């Protein structure tokens, strides 16, 4: 066989990769679809579920710390200075480590969610949409919505619980000052109350708050429609 001619090379490729058996065609289609949905649906959902389990654990720890603070006897607060401070510093340092660790992966998975959502929009607004693309568009949209909504709701629980702890600190300070007629012994509570709330972010570009959901979906719909109509 001569490989110098382009038509002969094309004919060689066509004959080499043609599959005439219906069983093999169905098998190859199944394998291809399985790989596609594994990469675009299963892996992102498993990643989101893993983040949810991990962050949920820290949210529970913060909530338990808040409940323990509320049960502290006011008279014992000055004696528990070291214990309270070390416990809060330990929790805060672990949350900061988790935030830095998840920053890059969150950016990747969030971008994947937006791309899936935009893909479904672009397929829906095309003039001629093949019927077999409808299921794919629905799956892409569902995956994008699940990723964005789940990450935002899950990651916003940590700052919400930290705000509850700050409110508990403020309540303890007020009760102690009213009952003990002074506040010099609990300056450490005032310093803890003034600490910043930790918000998870995607490479410090997007911060996960519940208000982000409205902004995210509104932006996707708006720019998706604009880009589709421009094309």
mmCIF file of C-alpha atoms in Angstrom:
data_model
loop_
_atom_site.group_PDB
_atom_site.id
_atom_site.type_symbol
_atom_site.label_atom_id
_atom_site.label_comp_id
_atom_site.label_asym_id
_atom_site.label_seq_id
_atom_site.Cartn_x
_atom_site.Cartn_y
_atom_site.Cartn_z
ATOM 1 C CA UNK A 1 0.000 0.000 0.000
ATOM 2 C CA UNK A 2 1.264 3.442 -0.909
ATOM 3 C CA UNK A 3 0.983 6.034 1.836
ATOM 4 C CA UNK A 4 1.912 9.044 -0.249
ATOM 5 C CA UNK A 5 -1.595 9.741 -1.518
ATOM 6 C CA UNK A 6 -4.095 11.389 0.785
ATOM 7 C CA UNK A 7 -7.155 9.558 -0.574
ATOM 8 C CA UNK A 8 -5.533 6.157 -0.049
ATOM 9 C CA UNK A 9 -4.586 7.078 3.510
ATOM 10 C CA UNK A 10 -8.152 8.209 4.237
ATOM 11 C CA UNK A 11 -9.504 4.986 2.783
ATOM 12 C CA UNK A 12 -7.086 3.010 4.949
ATOM 13 C CA UNK A 13 -8.259 4.830 8.093
ATOM 14 C CA UNK A 14 -11.911 4.354 7.211
ATOM 15 C CA UNK A 15 -11.531 0.632 6.623
ATOM 16 C CA UNK A 16 -9.366 0.096 9.690
ATOM 17 C CA UNK A 17 -11.752 1.699 12.179
ATOM 18 C CA UNK A 18 -15.104 0.733 10.723
ATOM 19 C CA UNK A 19 -17.244 -1.464 12.972
ATOM 20 C CA UNK A 20 -19.988 -3.400 11.227
ATOM 21 C CA UNK A 21 -21.166 -5.614 14.076
ATOM 22 C CA UNK A 22 -24.134 -4.034 15.873
ATOM 23 C CA UNK A 23 -23.088 -5.598 19.174
ATOM 24 C CA UNK A 24 -19.678 -3.934 19.073
ATOM 25 C CA UNK A 25 -21.240 -0.622 18.081
ATOM 26 C CA UNK A 26 -23.563 -0.756 21.081
ATOM 27 C CA UNK A 27 -20.693 -1.762 23.357
ATOM 28 C CA UNK A 28 -18.497 1.107 22.153
ATOM 29 C CA UNK A 29 -21.394 3.544 22.528
ATOM 30 C CA UNK A 30 -22.045 2.328 26.060
ATOM 31 C CA UNK A 31 -18.381 2.625 27.039
ATOM 32 C CA UNK A 32 -18.140 6.103 25.544
ATOM 33 C CA UNK A 33 -21.296 7.297 27.297
ATOM 34 C CA UNK A 34 -20.159 5.758 30.578
ATOM 35 C CA UNK A 35 -16.802 7.542 30.402
ATOM 36 C CA UNK A 36 -18.502 10.805 29.487
ATOM 37 C CA UNK A 37 -21.027 10.732 32.337
ATOM 38 C CA UNK A 38 -18.385 9.513 34.781
ATOM 39 C CA UNK A 39 -16.149 12.493 34.038
ATOM 40 C CA UNK A 40 -18.886 15.119 33.819
ATOM 41 C CA UNK A 41 -21.367 13.893 36.448
ATOM 42 C CA UNK A 42 -20.050 11.194 38.765
ATOM 43 C CA UNK A 43 -16.619 12.618 39.626
ATOM 44 C CA UNK A 44 -17.855 16.187 40.281
ATOM 45 C CA UNK A 45 -20.720 14.894 42.435
ATOM 46 C CA UNK A 46 -18.379 12.623 44.415
ATOM 47 C CA UNK A 47 -16.008 15.551 44.913
ATOM 48 C CA UNK A 48 -18.842 17.773 46.149
ATOM 49 C CA UNK A 49 -20.039 15.027 48.491
ATOM 50 C CA UNK A 50 -16.519 14.632 49.910
ATOM 51 C CA UNK A 51 -16.278 18.366 50.560
ATOM 52 C CA UNK A 52 -19.706 18.336 52.188
ATOM 53 C CA UNK A 53 -18.726 15.551 54.601
ATOM 54 C CA UNK A 54 -15.459 17.281 55.487
ATOM 55 C CA UNK A 55 -16.879 20.779 55.964
ATOM 56 C CA UNK A 56 -19.955 19.470 57.770
ATOM 57 C CA UNK A 57 -17.652 17.986 60.397
ATOM 58 C CA UNK A 58 -16.060 21.370 61.089
ATOM 59 C CA UNK A 59 -19.472 23.047 61.165
ATOM 60 C CA UNK A 60 -20.592 20.566 63.823
ATOM 61 C CA UNK A 61 -17.421 21.226 65.847
ATOM 62 C CA UNK A 62 -18.084 24.973 65.753
ATOM 63 C CA UNK A 63 -21.680 24.456 66.792
ATOM 64 C CA UNK A 64 -20.614 22.236 69.679
ATOM 65 C CA UNK A 65 -18.073 24.846 70.773
ATOM 66 C CA UNK A 66 -20.813 27.479 70.755
ATOM 67 C CA UNK A 67 -23.074 25.289 72.885
ATOM 68 C CA UNK A 68 -20.254 24.656 75.370
ATOM 69 C CA UNK A 69 -19.617 28.395 75.642
ATOM 70 C CA UNK A 70 -23.257 29.055 76.433
ATOM 71 C CA UNK A 71 -23.123 26.544 79.313
ATOM 72 C CA UNK A 72 -20.046 28.040 81.010
ATOM 73 C CA UNK A 73 -20.550 29.397 84.511
ATOM 74 C CA UNK A 74 -19.809 33.128 84.530
ATOM 75 C CA UNK A 75 -17.720 32.875 87.696
ATOM 76 C CA UNK A 76 -15.397 30.313 86.074
ATOM 77 C CA UNK A 77 -14.727 32.328 82.904
ATOM 78 C CA UNK A 78 -11.450 33.957 84.110
ATOM 79 C CA UNK A 79 -10.126 30.569 85.238
ATOM 80 C CA UNK A 80 -10.913 29.002 81.850
ATOM 81 C CA UNK A 81 -8.989 31.634 79.879
ATOM 82 C CA UNK A 82 -6.319 29.269 78.573
ATOM 83 C CA UNK A 83 -8.737 26.459 77.769
ATOM 84 C CA UNK A 84 -11.181 28.625 75.815
ATOM 85 C CA UNK A 85 -8.462 30.474 73.925
ATOM 86 C CA UNK A 86 -6.516 27.355 72.965
ATOM 87 C CA UNK A 87 -9.666 25.523 71.847
ATOM 88 C CA UNK A 88 -10.809 28.378 69.619
ATOM 89 C CA UNK A 89 -7.320 28.912 68.178
ATOM 90 C CA UNK A 90 -7.063 25.213 67.364
ATOM 91 C CA UNK A 91 -10.413 25.187 65.558
ATOM 92 C CA UNK A 92 -9.614 28.403 63.698
ATOM 93 C CA UNK A 93 -6.205 27.176 62.538
ATOM 94 C CA UNK A 94 -7.695 23.957 61.172
ATOM 95 C CA UNK A 95 -10.402 25.865 59.310
ATOM 96 C CA UNK A 96 -7.769 28.163 57.786
ATOM 97 C CA UNK A 97 -5.762 25.128 56.703
ATOM 98 C CA UNK A 98 -8.869 23.582 55.161
ATOM 99 C CA UNK A 99 -9.664 26.843 53.381
ATOM 100 C CA UNK A 100 -6.182 27.062 51.845
ATOM 101 C CA UNK A 101 -6.239 23.385 50.863
ATOM 102 C CA UNK A 102 -9.614 23.554 49.117
ATOM 103 C CA UNK A 103 -9.071 26.910 47.416
ATOM 104 C CA UNK A 104 -7.651 25.529 44.162
ATOM 105 C CA UNK A 105 -9.918 22.459 43.847
ATOM 106 C CA UNK A 106 -12.969 24.615 44.583
ATOM 107 C CA UNK A 107 -12.059 26.916 41.708
ATOM 108 C CA UNK A 108 -11.775 23.960 39.334
ATOM 109 C CA UNK A 109 -15.031 22.313 40.401
ATOM 110 C CA UNK A 110 -16.890 25.637 40.410
ATOM 111 C CA UNK A 111 -15.665 26.368 36.886
ATOM 112 C CA UNK A 112 -16.834 22.903 35.867
ATOM 113 C CA UNK A 113 -20.279 23.603 37.298
ATOM 114 C CA UNK A 114 -20.594 26.887 35.409
ATOM 115 C CA UNK A 115 -19.393 25.277 32.176
ATOM 116 C CA UNK A 116 -21.913 22.456 32.527
ATOM 117 C CA UNK A 117 -24.681 24.951 33.143
ATOM 118 C CA UNK A 118 -23.669 27.123 30.203
ATOM 119 C CA UNK A 119 -23.390 24.068 27.931
ATOM 120 C CA UNK A 120 -26.997 23.155 28.646
ATOM 121 C CA UNK A 121 -28.106 26.732 27.940
ATOM 122 C CA UNK A 122 -26.192 26.884 24.675
ATOM 123 C CA UNK A 123 -27.676 23.570 23.513
ATOM 124 C CA UNK A 124 -31.187 24.657 24.446
ATOM 125 C CA UNK A 125 -31.078 27.921 22.517
ATOM 126 C CA UNK A 126 -29.525 26.539 19.355
ATOM 127 C CA UNK A 127 -31.846 26.642 16.307
ATOM 128 C CA UNK A 128 -31.799 22.897 15.652
ATOM 129 C CA UNK A 129 -31.285 20.684 18.685
ATOM 130 C CA UNK A 130 -31.029 16.938 17.989
ATOM 131 C CA UNK A 131 -33.304 14.882 20.244
ATOM 132 C CA UNK A 132 -30.434 12.903 21.744
ATOM 133 C CA UNK A 133 -28.856 16.153 22.984
ATOM 134 C CA UNK A 134 -31.853 16.960 25.176
ATOM 135 C CA UNK A 135 -30.963 14.402 27.859
ATOM 136 C CA UNK A 136 -27.345 15.530 27.791
ATOM 137 C CA UNK A 137 -28.376 19.172 28.222
ATOM 138 C CA UNK A 138 -30.655 18.304 31.140
ATOM 139 C CA UNK A 139 -27.904 16.286 32.843
ATOM 140 C CA UNK A 140 -25.391 19.101 32.356
ATOM 141 C CA UNK A 141 -27.794 21.674 33.781
ATOM 142 C CA UNK A 142 -28.685 19.463 36.738
ATOM 143 C CA UNK A 143 -25.029 18.756 37.491
ATOM 144 C CA UNK A 144 -24.137 22.443 37.317
ATOM 145 C CA UNK A 145 -26.992 23.441 39.616
ATOM 146 C CA UNK A 146 -26.142 20.708 42.131
ATOM 147 C CA UNK A 147 -22.458 21.645 42.189
ATOM 148 C CA UNK A 148 -22.974 25.388 42.608
ATOM 149 C CA UNK A 149 -25.860 25.168 45.079
ATOM 150 C CA UNK A 150 -24.383 22.365 47.195
ATOM 151 C CA UNK A 151 -20.972 23.981 47.511
ATOM 152 C CA UNK A 152 -22.431 27.366 48.410
ATOM 153 C CA UNK A 153 -24.875 26.054 51.016
ATOM 154 C CA UNK A 154 -22.332 23.670 52.524
ATOM 155 C CA UNK A 155 -19.383 26.070 52.718
ATOM 156 C CA UNK A 156 -21.492 28.913 54.081
ATOM 157 C CA UNK A 157 -22.327 26.914 57.201
ATOM 158 C CA UNK A 158 -18.855 27.427 58.682
ATOM 159 C CA UNK A 159 -18.971 31.263 58.669
ATOM 160 C CA UNK A 160 -22.571 31.144 59.892
ATOM 161 C CA UNK A 161 -21.542 29.060 62.905
ATOM 162 C CA UNK A 162 -18.574 31.354 63.528
ATOM 163 C CA UNK A 163 -20.968 34.298 63.620
ATOM 164 C CA UNK A 164 -23.039 32.407 66.192
ATOM 165 C CA UNK A 165 -19.891 31.956 68.283
ATOM 166 C CA UNK A 166 -19.167 35.685 68.068
ATOM 167 C CA UNK A 167 -22.707 36.400 69.228
ATOM 168 C CA UNK A 168 -22.189 34.004 72.145
ATOM 169 C CA UNK A 169 -18.946 35.778 73.062
ATOM 170 C CA UNK A 170 -20.794 39.094 73.105
ATOM 171 C CA UNK A 171 -23.558 37.658 75.255
ATOM 172 C CA UNK A 172 -21.048 36.266 77.760
ATOM 173 C CA UNK A 173 -19.258 39.608 77.960
ATOM 174 C CA UNK A 174 -22.489 41.461 78.668
ATOM 175 C CA UNK A 175 -23.628 38.960 81.292
ATOM 176 C CA UNK A 176 -20.243 38.950 83.016
ATOM 177 C CA UNK A 177 -19.997 42.726 83.122
ATOM 178 C CA UNK A 178 -23.506 43.060 84.545
ATOM 179 C CA UNK A 179 -23.057 40.364 87.163
ATOM 180 C CA UNK A 180 -19.445 40.890 88.210
ATOM 181 C CA UNK A 181 -19.360 44.713 87.832
ATOM 182 C CA UNK A 182 -16.233 44.643 85.742
ATOM 183 C CA UNK A 183 -14.661 43.271 82.625
ATOM 184 C CA UNK A 184 -10.896 43.316 83.027
ATOM 185 C CA UNK A 185 -10.716 39.557 83.455
ATOM 186 C CA UNK A 186 -12.409 38.773 80.157
ATOM 187 C CA UNK A 187 -10.542 40.960 77.710
ATOM 188 C CA UNK A 188 -9.631 37.772 75.868
ATOM 189 C CA UNK A 189 -13.317 37.235 75.035
ATOM 190 C CA UNK A 190 -13.467 40.704 73.523
ATOM 191 C CA UNK A 191 -10.436 39.924 71.370
ATOM 192 C CA UNK A 192 -12.007 36.660 70.236
ATOM 193 C CA UNK A 193 -15.246 38.447 69.441
ATOM 194 C CA UNK A 194 -13.423 40.910 67.164
ATOM 195 C CA UNK A 195 -11.720 38.241 65.076
ATOM 196 C CA UNK A 196 -12.642 38.041 61.411
ATOM 197 C CA UNK A 197 -15.077 35.483 60.059
ATOM 198 C CA UNK A 198 -13.468 32.887 57.789
ATOM 199 C CA UNK A 199 -15.136 32.473 54.393
ATOM 200 C CA UNK A 200 -14.174 29.702 52.003
ATOM 201 C CA UNK A 201 -13.145 30.922 48.580
ATOM 202 C CA UNK A 202 -12.140 29.698 45.140
ATOM 203 C CA UNK A 203 -8.609 31.107 44.747
ATOM 204 C CA UNK A 204 -9.750 34.275 46.573
ATOM 205 C CA UNK A 205 -11.889 35.147 43.533
ATOM 206 C CA UNK A 206 -15.293 33.854 44.624
ATOM 207 C CA UNK A 207 -16.329 33.756 48.278
ATOM 208 C CA UNK A 208 -18.982 31.233 49.193
ATOM 209 C CA UNK A 209 -21.941 32.985 50.782
ATOM 210 C CA UNK A 210 -25.609 32.202 50.334
ATOM 211 C CA UNK A 211 -26.059 35.518 48.547
ATOM 212 C CA UNK A 212 -23.664 34.165 45.913
ATOM 213 C CA UNK A 213 -26.375 31.827 44.570
ATOM 214 C CA UNK A 214 -28.568 34.626 43.245
ATOM 215 C CA UNK A 215 -25.593 36.397 41.702
ATOM 216 C CA UNK A 216 -24.211 33.221 40.146
ATOM 217 C CA UNK A 217 -27.385 31.988 38.463
ATOM 218 C CA UNK A 218 -28.373 35.481 37.373
ATOM 219 C CA UNK A 219 -24.972 36.000 35.770
ATOM 220 C CA UNK A 220 -25.041 32.622 34.028
ATOM 221 C CA UNK A 221 -28.499 33.216 32.564
ATOM 222 C CA UNK A 222 -27.734 36.778 31.481
ATOM 223 C CA UNK A 223 -24.368 36.201 29.838
ATOM 224 C CA UNK A 224 -25.439 32.820 28.504
ATOM 225 C CA UNK A 225 -28.338 34.387 26.624
ATOM 226 C CA UNK A 226 -26.170 37.248 25.380
ATOM 227 C CA UNK A 227 -23.428 34.953 24.065
ATOM 228 C CA UNK A 228 -25.900 32.554 22.472
ATOM 229 C CA UNK A 229 -27.727 35.346 20.647
ATOM 230 C CA UNK A 230 -24.443 36.877 19.522
ATOM 231 C CA UNK A 231 -23.505 33.580 17.930
#
